[in-house]
Amino acid sequence: MEFARSTVLVCGGTGCTSSGSQKVMKEFEAQIIAKGLEKEVKVIQTGCFGLCALGPVVIVYPEGSFYSMVKPEDVEEIVSEHLLKGRIVKRLLYEETVEESAVKSLNEVDFYKKQQRIALRNCGVINPENIEEYIAVDGYRALGKVLTEMKPEDVIEEIKKSGLRGRGGGGFPTGVKWMLAANSPNVEGKFVCCNADEGDPGAFMDRSVLEGDPHAVIEAMAIAAYAINAEQGYIYIRAEYPIAVERLQIAIDQAKEYGLLGENIFDTGFNFDLEIRLGAGAFVCGEETALMTSIEGKRGEPRPRPPFPAVKGLFGKPTLLNNVETYANIPQIILNGADWFSSIGTEKSKGTKVFALGGKINNTGLVEIPMGTTLREIVEEIGGGIPGGKKFKAAQTGGPSGGCIPASLMDVPIDYDSLIQIGSMMGSGGLIVMDEDNCMVDIAKFFLEFTVDESCGKCTPCRIGTKRMLEILTRITKGKGTMEDLDKLEALAYDIKESALCGLGQTAPNPVLSTLRYFKDEYIAHVVDKRCPAGVCKDLLNYVIVADKCKGCSLCAKQCPVGAISGEVKSPFSIDPAKCIKCGACVEKCPFKAITVQ
């Protein structure tokens, strides 16, 4: 067997694919053949490396050279200089890896050095479409160990001992959930399900795991099936994830071909089969009972609990449901032991958590950090701080179900209980960073608009209550709110939390409550002063030309789409507030910074 002296890893995740990584990979293959290097250099498509803002990403081993924003026209230089002559092309390297006389390893870079990859351990390392590469990094060894060395109750005990909690948002102890499903009578069969219906705005954690390491989830679901005595599993994934769906199906087919799914796995008499079910993008189908209803072919709506799915779930049978990231931890817990996993993180939040880091941050991407890492470490060190020298204002965790964390709480440890104490929640792992230019009233309105739009409408508190909250917020952002509206908004929020049918409805008011708690001064400014301190809410803005700064160049008047600006050349111009639509075009065009927003 021939071994390549160099390996070129090209990110094939959604982010890099959208930036053209497929064209880059094809160009590498063509240039390597053109230079006669096809027997010495191997090109491999992988999953996400994490630094999504720098895509397309290419890493060349054995040097570990991290090339960022690679274009097809850059490839010939990398092949000719690096792969043929051994000279690293420094101008294309990720700048954080470059020193005067050397190239840093990725483990020394701020973005990576505080991360600990467990769920993401194979993303960016192996070809997700090749089962043999997964097997080469101990893939399916955990399943083999479970089936040949452990009893079902031993598996459950190991998961309980590890302290793993559900990574889908609820944080329920995984081992306890497995125990409840195992203890339910298996009269006519049980099911194991995976929730890959990732619906939070800005979240792409589960998608990245399935794109980069689908076999880890398949192996974990087989382990779970053995533990609770189930023979059939379903992965519910939204159809908007075409790359993840395709790779997941390839992985399932390969696992069946290798005898790792199907009948008599590892000659132990254990049977387990797995199928994909596509969701149509409804946010409510991320809720467990609505998800199962959708798998059954019905309208995705939640139902009251109890009975819980572990007792009566899919098709009325006992069902175990975990999300993608939860499953991705299982094989490593089995192989390395519960004590190893529980040594990571905090007392009540064990292990690591994957976050999709986005918003006003320099290093947008996918990160996996030990529980207990502070928000400051994530934003300032891993995230590289706020662009343009702006000040950090808040971070939103948990998406529409979460809350906003202010700058005063940047040193709070990121774990389940700490976030709940400050009015937020872990959620599935979206982390949106905001700076001084964000209006927190507008942010609350944005998330509530999402919830109103995505409500299934089954229960009155969510269907009507969130709509009334949105109406109040809209009045406030238009300068028509009153102090009584703030009291109504808060009271309505608590009513909905206490009476909505499912977890999504119960947590819908969280963005409003957290912004009222930490940024009430902004609400008061909107209501009393009729102004938006961040300059976001258009109805509360007033564009004024400062006469002393205006040179009378007329550029603003020419740019105005509604003719609201008038004046004579070489004399100060003025804006008619009755005509102004507050588009901001004049501010962007003025070379003298003579237009202010009041």
XYZ file of C-alpha atoms in Angstrom:
598
model
C 0.000 0.000 0.000
C 1.362 3.431 -0.977
C 1.341 6.241 1.566
C 1.225 9.903 0.556
C 4.048 12.147 1.763
C 1.652 15.103 1.918
C -2.066 15.363 2.561
C -4.214 18.305 1.537
C -7.359 18.659 3.640
C -10.063 20.843 2.108
C -13.056 21.890 4.209
C -16.287 20.544 2.748
C -18.652 22.044 5.320
C -21.545 24.257 4.279
C -19.703 27.510 5.034
C -16.633 26.705 2.976
C -18.712 25.049 0.252
C -20.686 28.262 -0.145
C -17.361 30.099 -0.527
C -16.229 27.793 -3.319
C -14.258 25.010 -1.619
C -15.448 22.425 -4.154
C -13.812 24.404 -6.964
C -10.650 24.724 -4.866
C -10.545 20.972 -4.277
C -11.004 20.180 -7.983
C -8.229 22.631 -8.841
C -5.919 20.924 -6.333
C -6.631 17.562 -7.939
C -5.979 18.971 -11.424
C -2.761 20.786 -10.454
C -1.386 17.779 -8.581
C -1.890 15.611 -11.676
C -0.366 18.320 -13.881
C 2.749 18.396 -11.682
C 2.991 14.593 -11.560
C 2.377 14.437 -7.801
C -0.682 12.181 -7.759
C 1.267 9.300 -6.147
C 2.817 11.542 -3.492
C 0.021 13.921 -2.496
C -3.502 13.044 -1.422
C -6.466 15.470 -1.450
C -9.194 14.797 1.124
C -12.499 16.559 1.742
C -13.279 16.970 5.444
C -15.854 18.569 7.672
C -15.680 21.981 9.360
C -12.373 23.203 10.841
C -14.197 25.821 12.904
C -12.958 29.137 11.514
C -15.881 29.544 9.142
C -15.216 33.232 8.398
C -11.889 32.275 6.789
C -13.225 29.793 4.254
C -12.394 28.143 2.012
C -9.902 26.582 4.435
C -7.110 24.234 3.329
C -4.643 22.517 5.678
C -1.539 20.792 4.339
C 0.080 18.041 6.399
C 2.590 17.014 7.715
C 3.475 20.713 8.198
C -0.026 21.636 9.398
C -0.032 24.796 7.269
C -3.410 26.535 7.615
C -4.303 28.312 4.393
C -7.353 30.589 4.581
C -9.672 32.205 2.017
C -8.090 30.092 -0.704
C -9.275 30.812 -4.240
C -8.924 28.448 -7.210
C -6.316 30.786 -8.704
C -4.175 30.395 -5.524
C -3.938 26.631 -5.859
C -1.237 26.495 -8.535
C 1.107 28.513 -6.292
C 0.490 26.234 -3.285
C 1.130 23.128 -5.384
C 4.222 24.516 -7.123
C 5.811 26.139 -4.082
C 4.663 24.105 -1.092
C 3.946 20.621 -2.386
C 6.643 20.531 -5.081
C 9.424 22.674 -3.615
C 8.650 22.543 0.100
C 8.262 26.311 0.485
C 5.193 27.327 2.497
C 3.220 30.154 0.856
C 3.057 32.551 3.821
C 0.895 35.155 2.110
C -2.006 32.682 2.029
C -1.617 31.433 5.599
C -4.072 32.353 8.345
C -2.246 35.376 9.749
C -2.492 34.227 13.368
C -0.281 31.244 12.543
C 2.577 33.313 11.094
C 5.548 34.477 13.157
C 8.717 36.186 11.916
C 10.774 33.036 11.605
C 8.257 30.216 12.004
C 4.701 29.017 11.544
C 2.632 28.347 14.673
C 0.763 25.101 15.109
C -3.009 25.436 15.330
C -2.939 24.486 19.016
C -1.018 27.716 19.711
C -3.556 29.962 17.964
C -5.963 31.865 20.238
C -9.014 30.470 18.459
C -8.015 26.855 19.164
C -5.833 26.756 22.252
C -8.678 26.974 24.790
C -10.902 24.556 22.925
C -11.249 20.867 23.748
C -12.804 18.870 20.956
C -14.885 15.827 21.865
C -18.080 16.148 19.836
C -16.040 17.798 17.060
C -12.977 15.564 17.410
C -13.166 14.202 13.852
C -14.499 17.321 12.117
C -11.762 18.625 9.845
C -9.723 15.478 10.467
C -11.305 12.691 8.400
C -13.274 12.295 5.201
C -16.864 11.978 6.456
C -17.827 9.981 3.358
C -15.271 7.234 4.024
C -16.170 4.763 6.771
C -12.646 3.346 6.798
C -11.250 6.698 7.896
C -13.729 6.736 10.787
C -12.752 3.196 11.723
C -9.076 4.240 11.597
C -9.685 6.752 14.415
C -11.340 4.124 16.670
C -14.733 4.389 15.011
C -17.249 1.688 16.015
C -14.844 0.366 18.662
C -17.179 1.719 21.343
C -20.095 -0.182 19.792
C -17.988 -3.330 19.671
C -17.037 -2.888 23.327
C -20.649 -2.370 24.367
C -21.982 -5.390 22.491
C -19.248 -7.805 23.542
C -18.213 -6.651 27.008
C -21.083 -4.746 28.614
C -24.660 -5.389 29.641
C -27.340 -2.785 28.783
C -27.545 -1.691 32.408
C -23.747 -1.267 32.477
C -23.934 1.097 29.515
C -26.648 3.187 31.162
C -24.711 3.317 34.421
C -21.610 4.543 32.583
C -23.575 7.341 30.902
C -25.186 8.306 34.217
C -21.799 8.322 35.932
C -20.318 10.569 33.234
C -22.722 13.392 34.112
C -23.572 14.031 30.451
C -26.614 16.280 30.107
C -28.731 16.818 27.009
C -27.099 19.265 24.632
C -30.342 20.176 22.882
C -31.223 22.886 25.365
C -33.070 21.234 28.233
C -29.973 19.870 29.958
C -31.774 16.771 31.301
C -29.341 14.058 32.542
C -28.787 11.735 29.578
C -28.221 8.587 31.626
C -31.476 9.106 33.521
C -33.369 9.529 30.255
C -31.825 6.285 28.956
C -32.752 4.501 32.201
C -36.380 5.637 31.979
C -36.638 4.385 28.387
C -34.969 1.103 29.307
C -37.353 0.547 32.216
C -40.461 1.031 30.071
C -42.011 -2.319 29.084
C -41.026 -3.421 25.580
C -44.366 -4.870 24.540
C -44.320 -4.102 20.817
C -40.946 -2.429 20.317
C -39.094 0.755 21.215
C -37.476 3.529 19.193
C -34.310 5.588 19.319
C -34.522 9.031 17.703
C -32.079 11.823 16.961
C -33.138 15.461 16.910
C -31.211 17.186 14.097
C -33.899 19.814 13.521
C -31.655 22.745 14.354
C -33.893 25.802 14.070
C -32.330 28.584 16.160
C -31.229 31.630 14.139
C -27.458 31.528 13.716
C -27.069 27.940 14.952
C -25.145 25.352 12.936
C -23.581 23.018 15.531
C -25.528 19.849 14.750
C -25.282 20.459 11.015
C -21.490 20.644 11.273
C -21.241 17.422 13.284
C -23.357 15.538 10.744
C -21.385 17.012 7.843
C -18.016 16.201 9.398
C -18.560 13.052 11.487
C -21.891 11.330 10.737
C -20.686 7.873 11.815
C -20.213 9.083 15.417
C -23.952 9.758 15.666
C -24.856 6.455 14.003
C -22.572 4.539 16.374
C -24.009 6.352 19.414
C -27.588 5.626 18.377
C -26.751 1.934 18.020
C -25.251 2.005 21.528
C -28.389 3.698 22.856
C -30.592 1.124 21.106
C -28.678 -1.706 22.771
C -29.003 0.022 26.147
C -32.800 0.397 26.011
C -33.593 -2.720 23.910
C -34.698 -1.014 20.686
C -34.241 -2.190 17.104
C -35.308 0.827 15.042
C -34.030 4.387 14.931
C -34.870 7.627 13.114
C -32.809 10.747 12.505
C -35.067 13.776 12.053
C -33.169 16.411 10.082
C -34.321 19.521 8.272
C -34.289 19.346 4.492
C -32.427 22.707 4.362
C -29.247 20.791 5.297
C -28.571 19.052 1.960
C -24.876 18.309 2.592
C -25.585 16.836 6.028
C -28.482 14.754 4.662
C -26.366 13.394 1.809
C -23.402 12.469 4.020
C -25.656 10.971 6.643
C -27.280 8.720 4.045
C -23.860 7.718 2.683
C -22.737 6.862 6.229
C -25.876 4.789 6.925
C -25.426 2.859 3.668
C -21.760 2.214 4.464
C -22.535 1.068 8.003
C -25.082 -1.404 6.627
C -22.587 -2.643 4.042
C -19.995 -3.238 6.779
C -22.507 -5.018 9.006
C -22.519 -2.228 11.607
C -26.241 -1.608 11.101
C -28.868 -4.215 10.387
C -29.118 -7.734 11.761
C -26.749 -9.618 14.065
C -24.233 -6.788 14.512
C -20.780 -8.111 15.539
C -22.352 -11.612 15.597
C -23.988 -10.793 18.925
C -27.611 -11.239 17.900
C -28.234 -7.492 18.284
C -30.325 -5.895 15.510
C -30.621 -2.184 14.799
C -31.708 -0.303 11.699
C -31.710 3.421 11.054
C -33.640 5.728 8.724
C -33.671 9.448 7.920
C -36.804 11.551 8.152
C -36.751 15.040 6.630
C -38.345 18.039 8.318
C -39.803 20.965 6.397
C -38.179 23.646 8.538
C -40.811 24.231 11.232
C -39.128 25.573 14.379
C -41.672 23.832 16.609
C -40.514 20.435 15.322
C -37.402 20.855 17.421
C -39.674 20.187 20.408
C -39.571 16.456 21.128
C -43.271 15.613 21.008
C -43.828 17.732 17.877
C -40.827 16.050 16.250
C -42.245 12.602 16.850
C -45.665 13.674 15.585
C -43.974 14.864 12.399
C -42.117 11.557 11.963
C -45.504 9.853 12.165
C -46.579 11.890 9.135
C -48.857 14.268 11.004
C -48.799 18.029 11.502
C -45.872 18.890 13.789
C -47.557 20.026 17.005
C -46.560 19.388 20.628
C -48.713 17.461 23.046
C -49.016 17.733 26.830
C -46.567 15.799 28.985
C -46.752 13.425 30.844
C -46.713 10.836 29.473
C -43.124 11.528 28.485
C -41.637 9.996 25.318
C -39.680 7.455 27.372
C -43.077 5.961 28.312
C -45.201 6.863 25.290
C -43.453 8.446 22.331
C -43.187 7.652 18.630
C -46.205 5.636 17.417
C -47.237 5.382 21.062
C -44.149 3.282 21.938
C -41.380 4.041 24.458
C -38.901 6.318 22.692
C -35.469 7.703 23.482
C -34.694 11.087 21.915
C -31.397 12.971 22.117
C -29.897 15.627 19.894
C -26.877 15.301 17.599
C -24.280 16.759 19.955
C -25.421 14.593 22.861
C -24.953 11.463 20.760
C -21.571 12.668 19.445
C -20.184 12.434 23.007
C -21.329 8.860 23.646
C -18.592 6.826 21.841
C -15.848 8.811 23.589
C -17.451 8.265 26.995
C -17.587 4.518 26.370
C -13.991 4.344 25.141
C -12.367 6.712 27.663
C -14.613 6.106 30.630
C -17.107 8.141 32.638
C -14.410 9.435 34.998
C -12.487 10.958 32.091
C -15.570 12.814 30.825
C -16.711 13.963 34.258
C -13.243 15.399 34.973
C -13.965 18.034 32.291
C -16.266 20.967 33.008
C -17.923 21.996 36.268
C -19.524 20.132 39.149
C -23.017 20.126 37.645
C -22.170 20.633 33.966
C -19.748 17.987 32.756
C -17.828 17.817 29.497
C -17.723 20.384 26.732
C -20.228 22.450 24.757
C -20.215 23.314 21.073
C -21.207 26.866 20.161
C -21.897 28.537 16.837
C -20.153 31.861 17.432
C -21.557 34.670 15.311
C -22.624 38.292 15.190
C -20.261 41.201 15.938
C -17.153 39.065 16.437
C -13.869 38.767 14.548
C -13.652 34.963 14.551
C -17.021 33.720 13.379
C -17.229 29.955 13.517
C -17.691 26.743 15.438
C -16.075 26.314 18.861
C -16.083 23.583 21.496
C -15.092 24.653 24.987
C -15.053 22.980 28.420
C -18.104 23.825 30.511
C -17.220 26.645 32.879
C -15.271 28.678 30.346
C -16.259 32.319 30.803
C -18.067 34.435 28.249
C -15.098 36.835 28.313
C -12.710 34.059 27.254
C -15.008 33.088 24.390
C -15.493 36.646 23.132
C -12.086 38.213 23.709
C -9.722 35.265 23.250
C -11.362 32.571 21.133
C -13.552 35.032 19.236
C -10.803 37.600 18.779
C -12.850 40.501 20.145
C -15.258 42.929 18.503
C -14.487 44.295 15.008
C -13.732 47.965 14.424
C -12.747 48.720 18.006
C -16.389 48.697 19.116
C -17.401 47.852 22.680
C -19.010 44.546 23.633
C -22.596 45.115 24.683
C -24.282 41.726 25.068
C -24.326 38.107 23.985
C -27.438 36.120 23.210
C -27.332 32.429 24.111
C -30.089 29.937 23.481
C -31.625 31.645 20.459
C -35.313 32.615 20.690
C -35.545 30.609 23.924
C -32.542 32.240 25.571
C -31.572 35.586 26.962
C -29.096 38.425 26.564
C -26.025 38.528 28.802
C -24.732 42.089 29.426
C -21.090 43.202 29.503
C -21.229 43.378 33.326
C -21.611 39.581 33.399
C -18.854 38.680 30.948
C -17.042 36.688 33.629
C -19.973 34.351 34.222
C -19.006 30.714 33.581
C -20.865 29.141 30.682
C -22.749 26.195 32.161
C -26.385 25.171 32.511
C -27.097 26.510 35.990
C -25.106 29.745 35.787
C -26.894 30.821 32.622
C -30.342 30.078 34.056
C -29.493 32.118 37.168
C -28.799 35.221 35.062
C -31.951 34.850 32.952
C -30.515 33.070 29.919
C -30.059 29.416 29.021
C -27.621 27.155 27.234
C -30.005 26.238 24.460
C -28.629 24.155 21.638
C -25.539 26.351 21.321
C -26.082 29.529 19.343
C -24.019 32.432 20.681
C -24.660 35.792 19.022
C -22.377 38.679 19.999
C -23.646 42.278 19.936
C -21.795 45.584 20.151
C -22.693 49.179 21.041
C -24.499 49.658 17.726
C -27.170 47.081 18.605
C -30.482 48.233 20.077
C -31.566 45.743 22.729
C -35.260 46.590 22.304
C -34.888 45.836 18.601
C -33.067 42.575 19.437
C -35.937 41.467 21.687
C -38.362 42.386 18.909
C -36.350 40.370 16.363
C -36.482 37.163 18.408
C -40.158 37.640 19.239
C -40.953 38.165 15.544
C -39.284 34.823 14.901
C -41.326 33.092 17.597
C -44.615 34.618 16.428
C -43.872 33.553 12.868
C -42.895 30.014 13.917
C -45.606 29.356 16.530
C -47.594 26.241 15.658
C -50.710 27.954 17.031
C -51.931 25.025 19.092
C -52.049 26.825 22.449
C -53.503 30.260 23.156
C -50.633 31.662 25.277
C -48.119 31.181 22.468
C -50.448 31.894 19.527
C -51.998 35.081 20.930
C -49.794 36.054 23.883
C -46.566 36.385 21.903
C -48.466 38.347 19.244
C -49.626 40.834 21.879
C -46.060 41.123 23.205
C -44.802 41.828 19.692
C -47.433 44.545 19.227
C -46.250 46.273 22.405
C -42.605 46.059 21.336
C -43.475 47.438 17.912
C -45.218 50.420 19.513
C -42.180 51.061 21.668
C -39.752 50.974 18.731
C -41.998 53.414 16.855
C -41.972 55.890 19.739
C -45.602 55.246 20.658
C -45.036 53.196 23.799
C -45.899 54.135 27.377
C -44.504 53.193 30.788
C -47.681 51.156 31.307
C -46.673 49.149 28.230
C -43.488 48.054 29.985
C -45.515 46.715 32.917
C -47.925 44.945 30.558
C -45.016 43.465 28.600
C -43.434 41.966 31.702
C -46.709 40.643 33.134
C -47.671 39.050 29.826
C -44.235 37.458 29.543
C -44.611 35.705 32.895
C -48.151 34.588 32.076
C -46.926 32.934 28.857
C -44.004 31.255 30.638
C -46.395 29.674 33.116
C -49.161 28.599 30.731
C -47.760 27.752 27.261
C -48.071 24.125 26.187
C -44.473 23.303 25.214
C -40.964 24.382 26.128
C -40.650 26.606 23.082
C -43.692 28.648 24.054
C -42.683 28.738 27.714
C -39.249 30.153 26.879
C -40.378 32.539 24.108
C -40.526 35.564 26.484
C -36.918 35.069 27.673
C -35.276 37.539 25.249
C -37.759 40.211 26.335
C -37.400 39.509 30.051
C -33.598 39.482 29.948
C -33.395 42.765 28.023
C -35.920 44.348 30.396
C -33.776 43.147 33.281
C -30.400 44.374 32.045
C -31.220 47.105 29.535
C -34.341 48.743 30.951
C -32.746 52.160 30.467
C -32.964 51.586 26.696
C -36.668 50.771 26.964
C -37.224 53.942 29.011
C -35.292 56.011 26.448
C -37.603 54.697 23.723
C -40.725 55.386 25.787
C -39.943 58.626 27.651
C -37.326 60.363 25.520
C -38.650 59.001 22.220
C -35.146 58.146 21.070
C -33.134 55.006 20.297
C -29.705 55.281 22.013
C -28.147 52.875 19.488
C -29.608 54.711 16.509
C -31.350 51.617 15.134
C -35.103 52.247 15.411
C -35.836 54.395 12.349
C -39.021 55.999 13.662
C -37.059 57.500 16.538
C -34.218 58.911 14.456
C -33.846 62.493 13.288
C -31.246 63.304 10.630
C -29.756 66.804 10.907
C -27.077 68.563 8.833
C -24.627 70.500 11.016
C -24.240 73.844 9.258
C -20.674 74.451 10.497
C -19.478 71.175 8.973
C -21.468 71.259 5.733
C -19.421 72.465 2.726
C -22.393 72.628 0.376
C -21.089 69.902 -1.956
C -24.655 68.651 -2.659
C -23.645 64.954 -2.603
C -26.236 64.242 0.100
C -29.038 65.831 -1.935
C -28.082 63.835 -4.998
C -28.070 60.626 -2.936
C -31.447 61.203 -1.222
C -34.069 58.964 -2.892
C -37.055 61.110 -1.824
C -35.750 64.645 -2.320
C -35.780 65.489 1.389
C -32.511 67.452 1.221
C -32.332 70.933 -0.286
C -29.918 73.875 -0.477
C -27.553 75.789 -2.698
C -24.092 74.652 -3.716
C -21.333 76.000 -1.426
C -23.949 76.801 1.237
C -25.196 74.589 4.085
C -27.955 72.157 3.062
C -30.928 71.114 5.227
C -33.131 68.040 5.658
C -36.932 68.200 5.667
C -37.929 65.785 8.500
C -41.430 65.385 7.028
C -40.008 63.938 3.812
C -37.022 62.046 5.281
C -37.441 58.245 5.239
C -34.360 57.800 7.454
C -32.573 55.449 5.062
C -29.129 56.722 6.064
C -27.908 57.102 2.467
C -26.925 60.718 3.067
C -24.820 59.819 6.120
C -22.863 57.238 4.152
C -22.247 59.643 1.241
C -21.236 62.782 3.166
C -17.410 63.105 3.012
C -17.347 65.735 5.782
C -19.314 63.819 8.450
C -21.697 66.767 8.601
C -24.890 64.728 9.077
C -25.754 63.541 12.575
C -28.468 61.284 13.895
C -30.317 62.636 16.908
